[in-house]
Amino acid sequence: MSEEKEYLSKEKFEELTKELDYLKSVRRKEIAEQLEFAKGLGDLSENAEYHEARQNQAEAEERVAKLEQMIKHAVITEKHKGGAVTIGSTAVILREGEKAERRYQIVGSEEANTKEGKISNKSPLGEALMGKNKGDKVTYETPMGVVSCTVVTVE
């Protein structure tokens, strides 16, 4: 697995920690019970319940491993006010040729959600904004071509 830092807000870190605890303390027991029940149904080679329980087990263990890795390499970010754009900042931008400003919070990859206005620091726009200040011009690549914008404010 990757040794790369995982940038997370305190809230996201706590959410992932709770999910990991649930998977280890509750979900594993549920799956073990499913497996025991399915084994009691007879021939495992044609036992759909058994194969489903094994699939659930594999998915849960994969998620546990991913969460453990993310938590191990987590860097907790804080919201910033003003200054240069960093992870945790909110940047308000104005694209060239548009009248409406757009607001984006820069977050780590795990928290990115464009519907909520959260973009990854590794996204094209996120990378372009990192380190920029109010008034700076920014260009970045999209599937539709190069986009230019101005940083209106950094919060």
mmCIF file of N, CA and C in Angstrom, residues 5-67:
data_model
loop_
_atom_site.group_PDB
_atom_site.id
_atom_site.type_symbol
_atom_site.label_atom_id
_atom_site.label_comp_id
_atom_site.label_asym_id
_atom_site.label_seq_id
_atom_site.Cartn_x
_atom_site.Cartn_y
_atom_site.Cartn_z
ATOM 1 N N LYS A 5 1.150 10.553 2.315
ATOM 2 C CA LYS A 5 0.344 11.203 3.344
ATOM 3 C C LYS A 5 -1.101 11.280 2.885
ATOM 4 N N GLU A 6 -2.000 11.125 3.830
ATOM 5 C CA GLU A 6 -3.436 11.215 3.561
ATOM 6 C C GLU A 6 -3.963 12.428 4.321
ATOM 7 N N TYR A 7 -4.287 13.494 3.598
ATOM 8 C CA TYR A 7 -4.757 14.725 4.219
ATOM 9 C C TYR A 7 -6.238 14.604 4.537
ATOM 10 N N LEU A 8 -6.573 14.770 5.820
ATOM 11 C CA LEU A 8 -7.950 14.616 6.286
ATOM 12 C C LEU A 8 -8.304 15.727 7.266
ATOM 13 N N SER A 9 -9.559 16.161 7.213
ATOM 14 C CA SER A 9 -10.040 17.075 8.245
ATOM 15 C C SER A 9 -10.198 16.258 9.527
ATOM 16 N N LYS A 10 -10.265 16.957 10.644
ATOM 17 C CA LYS A 10 -10.451 16.269 11.924
ATOM 18 C C LYS A 10 -11.747 15.458 11.899
ATOM 19 N N GLU A 11 -12.800 16.039 11.302
ATOM 20 C CA GLU A 11 -14.093 15.365 11.226
ATOM 21 C C GLU A 11 -14.001 14.078 10.404
ATOM 22 N N LYS A 12 -13.321 14.144 9.263
ATOM 23 C CA LYS A 12 -13.190 12.963 8.405
ATOM 24 C C LYS A 12 -12.343 11.892 9.100
ATOM 25 N N PHE A 13 -11.282 12.315 9.785
ATOM 26 C CA PHE A 13 -10.434 11.381 10.523
ATOM 27 C C PHE A 13 -11.274 10.631 11.557
ATOM 28 N N GLU A 14 -12.105 11.366 12.306
ATOM 29 C CA GLU A 14 -12.954 10.739 13.320
ATOM 30 C C GLU A 14 -13.976 9.802 12.686
ATOM 31 N N GLU A 15 -14.533 10.209 11.543
ATOM 32 C CA GLU A 15 -15.497 9.366 10.829
ATOM 33 C C GLU A 15 -14.853 8.051 10.391
ATOM 34 N N LEU A 16 -13.641 8.125 9.852
ATOM 35 C CA LEU A 16 -12.944 6.920 9.394
ATOM 36 C C LEU A 16 -12.552 6.028 10.569
ATOM 37 N N THR A 17 -12.157 6.647 11.676
ATOM 38 C CA THR A 17 -11.801 5.886 12.874
ATOM 39 C C THR A 17 -13.018 5.130 13.406
ATOM 40 N N LYS A 18 -14.182 5.788 13.404
ATOM 41 C CA LYS A 18 -15.421 5.125 13.849
ATOM 42 C C LYS A 18 -15.791 3.982 12.907
ATOM 43 N N GLU A 19 -15.630 4.210 11.606
ATOM 44 C CA GLU A 19 -15.938 3.152 10.642
ATOM 45 C C GLU A 19 -15.031 1.947 10.868
ATOM 46 N N LEU A 20 -13.737 2.200 11.096
ATOM 47 C CA LEU A 20 -12.790 1.117 11.342
ATOM 48 C C LEU A 20 -13.179 0.348 12.607
ATOM 49 N N ASP A 21 -13.524 1.067 13.652
ATOM 50 C CA ASP A 21 -13.936 0.423 14.900
ATOM 51 C C ASP A 21 -15.174 -0.444 14.678
ATOM 52 N N TYR A 22 -16.148 0.073 13.928
ATOM 53 C CA TYR A 22 -17.367 -0.686 13.619
ATOM 54 C C TYR A 22 -17.027 -1.964 12.850
ATOM 55 N N LEU A 23 -16.185 -1.829 11.824
ATOM 56 C CA LEU A 23 -15.832 -3.000 11.015
ATOM 57 C C LEU A 23 -15.146 -4.073 11.856
ATOM 58 N N LYS A 24 -14.258 -3.641 12.754
ATOM 59 C CA LYS A 24 -13.504 -4.600 13.559
ATOM 60 C C LYS A 24 -14.343 -5.208 14.685
ATOM 61 N N SER A 25 -15.186 -4.398 15.315
ATOM 62 C CA SER A 25 -15.900 -4.889 16.496
ATOM 63 C C SER A 25 -17.284 -5.456 16.196
ATOM 64 N N VAL A 26 -17.954 -4.963 15.162
ATOM 65 C CA VAL A 26 -19.318 -5.404 14.877
ATOM 66 C C VAL A 26 -19.392 -6.215 13.587
ATOM 67 N N ARG A 27 -18.912 -5.638 12.507
ATOM 68 C CA ARG A 27 -19.083 -6.276 11.191
ATOM 69 C C ARG A 27 -18.387 -7.630 11.105
ATOM 70 N N ARG A 28 -17.181 -7.724 11.649
ATOM 71 C CA ARG A 28 -16.477 -9.015 11.618
ATOM 72 C C ARG A 28 -17.286 -10.104 12.319
ATOM 73 N N LYS A 29 -17.917 -9.758 13.447
ATOM 74 C CA LYS A 29 -18.734 -10.739 14.182
ATOM 75 C C LYS A 29 -19.956 -11.142 13.366
ATOM 76 N N GLU A 30 -20.590 -10.150 12.724
ATOM 77 C CA GLU A 30 -21.755 -10.452 11.889
ATOM 78 C C GLU A 30 -21.382 -11.419 10.766
ATOM 79 N N ILE A 31 -20.253 -11.154 10.135
ATOM 80 C CA ILE A 31 -19.812 -12.005 9.024
ATOM 81 C C ILE A 31 -19.457 -13.404 9.527
ATOM 82 N N ALA A 32 -18.814 -13.481 10.687
ATOM 83 C CA ALA A 32 -18.483 -14.795 11.260
ATOM 84 C C ALA A 32 -19.757 -15.596 11.520
ATOM 85 N N GLU A 33 -20.798 -14.917 12.003
ATOM 86 C CA GLU A 33 -22.082 -15.593 12.235
ATOM 87 C C GLU A 33 -22.704 -16.044 10.912
ATOM 88 N N GLN A 34 -22.608 -15.203 9.876
ATOM 89 C CA GLN A 34 -23.117 -15.575 8.549
ATOM 90 C C GLN A 34 -22.395 -16.814 8.032
ATOM 91 N N LEU A 35 -21.079 -16.842 8.210
ATOM 92 C CA LEU A 35 -20.285 -17.985 7.747
ATOM 93 C C LEU A 35 -20.683 -19.261 8.484
ATOM 94 N N GLU A 36 -20.838 -19.175 9.793
ATOM 95 C CA GLU A 36 -21.219 -20.354 10.575
ATOM 96 C C GLU A 36 -22.590 -20.870 10.151
ATOM 97 N N PHE A 37 -23.525 -19.952 9.954
ATOM 98 C CA PHE A 37 -24.866 -20.340 9.515
ATOM 99 C C PHE A 37 -24.792 -21.026 8.155
ATOM 100 N N ALA A 38 -24.044 -20.409 7.234
ATOM 101 C CA ALA A 38 -23.941 -20.945 5.871
ATOM 102 C C ALA A 38 -23.267 -22.316 5.858
ATOM 103 N N LYS A 39 -22.261 -22.505 6.709
ATOM 104 C CA LYS A 39 -21.591 -23.812 6.781
ATOM 105 C C LYS A 39 -22.570 -24.897 7.221
ATOM 106 N N GLY A 40 -23.504 -24.512 8.061
ATOM 107 C CA GLY A 40 -24.491 -25.465 8.550
ATOM 108 C C GLY A 40 -25.505 -25.886 7.496
ATOM 109 N N LEU A 41 -25.519 -25.189 6.370
ATOM 110 C CA LEU A 41 -26.470 -25.518 5.304
ATOM 111 C C LEU A 41 -25.993 -26.656 4.414
ATOM 112 N N GLY A 42 -24.770 -27.105 4.629
ATOM 113 C CA GLY A 42 -24.299 -28.259 3.860
ATOM 114 C C GLY A 42 -23.204 -27.931 2.871
ATOM 115 N N ASP A 43 -23.207 -28.654 1.757
ATOM 116 C CA ASP A 43 -22.185 -28.597 0.712
ATOM 117 C C ASP A 43 -21.780 -27.156 0.385
ATOM 118 N N LEU A 44 -20.525 -26.803 0.693
ATOM 119 C CA LEU A 44 -20.042 -25.437 0.489
ATOM 120 C C LEU A 44 -19.824 -25.090 -0.979
ATOM 121 N N SER A 45 -19.609 -26.093 -1.820
ATOM 122 C CA SER A 45 -19.321 -25.810 -3.233
ATOM 123 C C SER A 45 -20.520 -25.210 -3.960
ATOM 124 N N GLU A 46 -21.721 -25.496 -3.496
ATOM 125 C CA GLU A 46 -22.924 -24.963 -4.144
ATOM 126 C C GLU A 46 -23.771 -24.167 -3.150
ATOM 127 N N ASN A 47 -23.114 -23.573 -2.175
ATOM 128 C CA ASN A 47 -23.805 -22.875 -1.100
ATOM 129 C C ASN A 47 -23.700 -21.365 -1.334
ATOM 130 N N ALA A 48 -24.762 -20.776 -1.884
ATOM 131 C CA ALA A 48 -24.760 -19.347 -2.219
ATOM 132 C C ALA A 48 -24.571 -18.476 -0.979
ATOM 133 N N GLU A 49 -25.179 -18.869 0.132
ATOM 134 C CA GLU A 49 -25.047 -18.089 1.367
ATOM 135 C C GLU A 49 -23.593 -18.057 1.830
ATOM 136 N N TYR A 50 -22.923 -19.190 1.714
ATOM 137 C CA TYR A 50 -21.521 -19.266 2.117
ATOM 138 C C TYR A 50 -20.661 -18.377 1.229
ATOM 139 N N HIS A 51 -20.865 -18.451 -0.080
ATOM 140 C CA HIS A 51 -20.063 -17.645 -1.005
ATOM 141 C C HIS A 51 -20.327 -16.152 -0.811
ATOM 142 N N GLU A 52 -21.566 -15.802 -0.518
ATOM 143 C CA GLU A 52 -21.898 -14.396 -0.251
ATOM 144 C C GLU A 52 -21.212 -13.918 1.029
ATOM 145 N N ALA A 53 -21.227 -14.742 2.055
ATOM 146 C CA ALA A 53 -20.575 -14.386 3.318
ATOM 147 C C ALA A 53 -19.068 -14.232 3.121
ATOM 148 N N ARG A 54 -18.475 -15.111 2.322
ATOM 149 C CA ARG A 54 -17.032 -15.002 2.032
ATOM 150 C C ARG A 54 -16.729 -13.707 1.272
ATOM 151 N N GLN A 55 -17.614 -13.344 0.341
ATOM 152 C CA GLN A 55 -17.447 -12.094 -0.405
ATOM 153 C C GLN A 55 -17.553 -10.898 0.548
ATOM 154 N N ASN A 56 -18.529 -10.932 1.440
ATOM 155 C CA ASN A 56 -18.680 -9.866 2.438
ATOM 156 C C ASN A 56 -17.435 -9.760 3.310
ATOM 157 N N GLN A 57 -16.887 -10.914 3.679
ATOM 158 C CA GLN A 57 -15.682 -10.940 4.499
ATOM 159 C C GLN A 57 -14.507 -10.307 3.752
ATOM 160 N N ALA A 58 -14.339 -10.655 2.493
ATOM 161 C CA ALA A 58 -13.238 -10.107 1.695
ATOM 162 C C ALA A 58 -13.369 -8.591 1.559
ATOM 163 N N GLU A 59 -14.584 -8.124 1.294
ATOM 164 C CA GLU A 59 -14.811 -6.680 1.148
ATOM 165 C C GLU A 59 -14.551 -5.941 2.456
ATOM 166 N N ALA A 60 -15.010 -6.502 3.562
ATOM 167 C CA ALA A 60 -14.806 -5.865 4.864
ATOM 168 C C ALA A 60 -13.323 -5.811 5.213
ATOM 169 N N GLU A 61 -12.597 -6.903 4.971
ATOM 170 C CA GLU A 61 -11.167 -6.929 5.292
ATOM 171 C C GLU A 61 -10.371 -5.985 4.395
ATOM 172 N N GLU A 62 -10.792 -5.851 3.148
ATOM 173 C CA GLU A 62 -10.140 -4.901 2.242
ATOM 174 C C GLU A 62 -10.342 -3.472 2.752
ATOM 175 N N ARG A 63 -11.559 -3.167 3.199
ATOM 176 C CA ARG A 63 -11.851 -1.830 3.724
ATOM 177 C C ARG A 63 -11.083 -1.588 5.017
ATOM 178 N N VAL A 64 -10.986 -2.589 5.893
ATOM 179 C CA VAL A 64 -10.211 -2.459 7.131
ATOM 180 C C VAL A 64 -8.764 -2.114 6.798
ATOM 181 N N ALA A 65 -8.176 -2.826 5.855
ATOM 182 C CA ALA A 65 -6.780 -2.573 5.478
ATOM 183 C C ALA A 65 -6.611 -1.156 4.930
ATOM 184 N N LYS A 66 -7.547 -0.727 4.095
ATOM 185 C CA LYS A 66 -7.470 0.625 3.524
ATOM 186 C C LYS A 66 -7.590 1.682 4.620
ATOM 187 N N LEU A 67 -8.552 1.505 5.516
ATOM 188 C CA LEU A 67 -8.740 2.472 6.599
ATOM 189 C C LEU A 67 -7.526 2.524 7.519
#
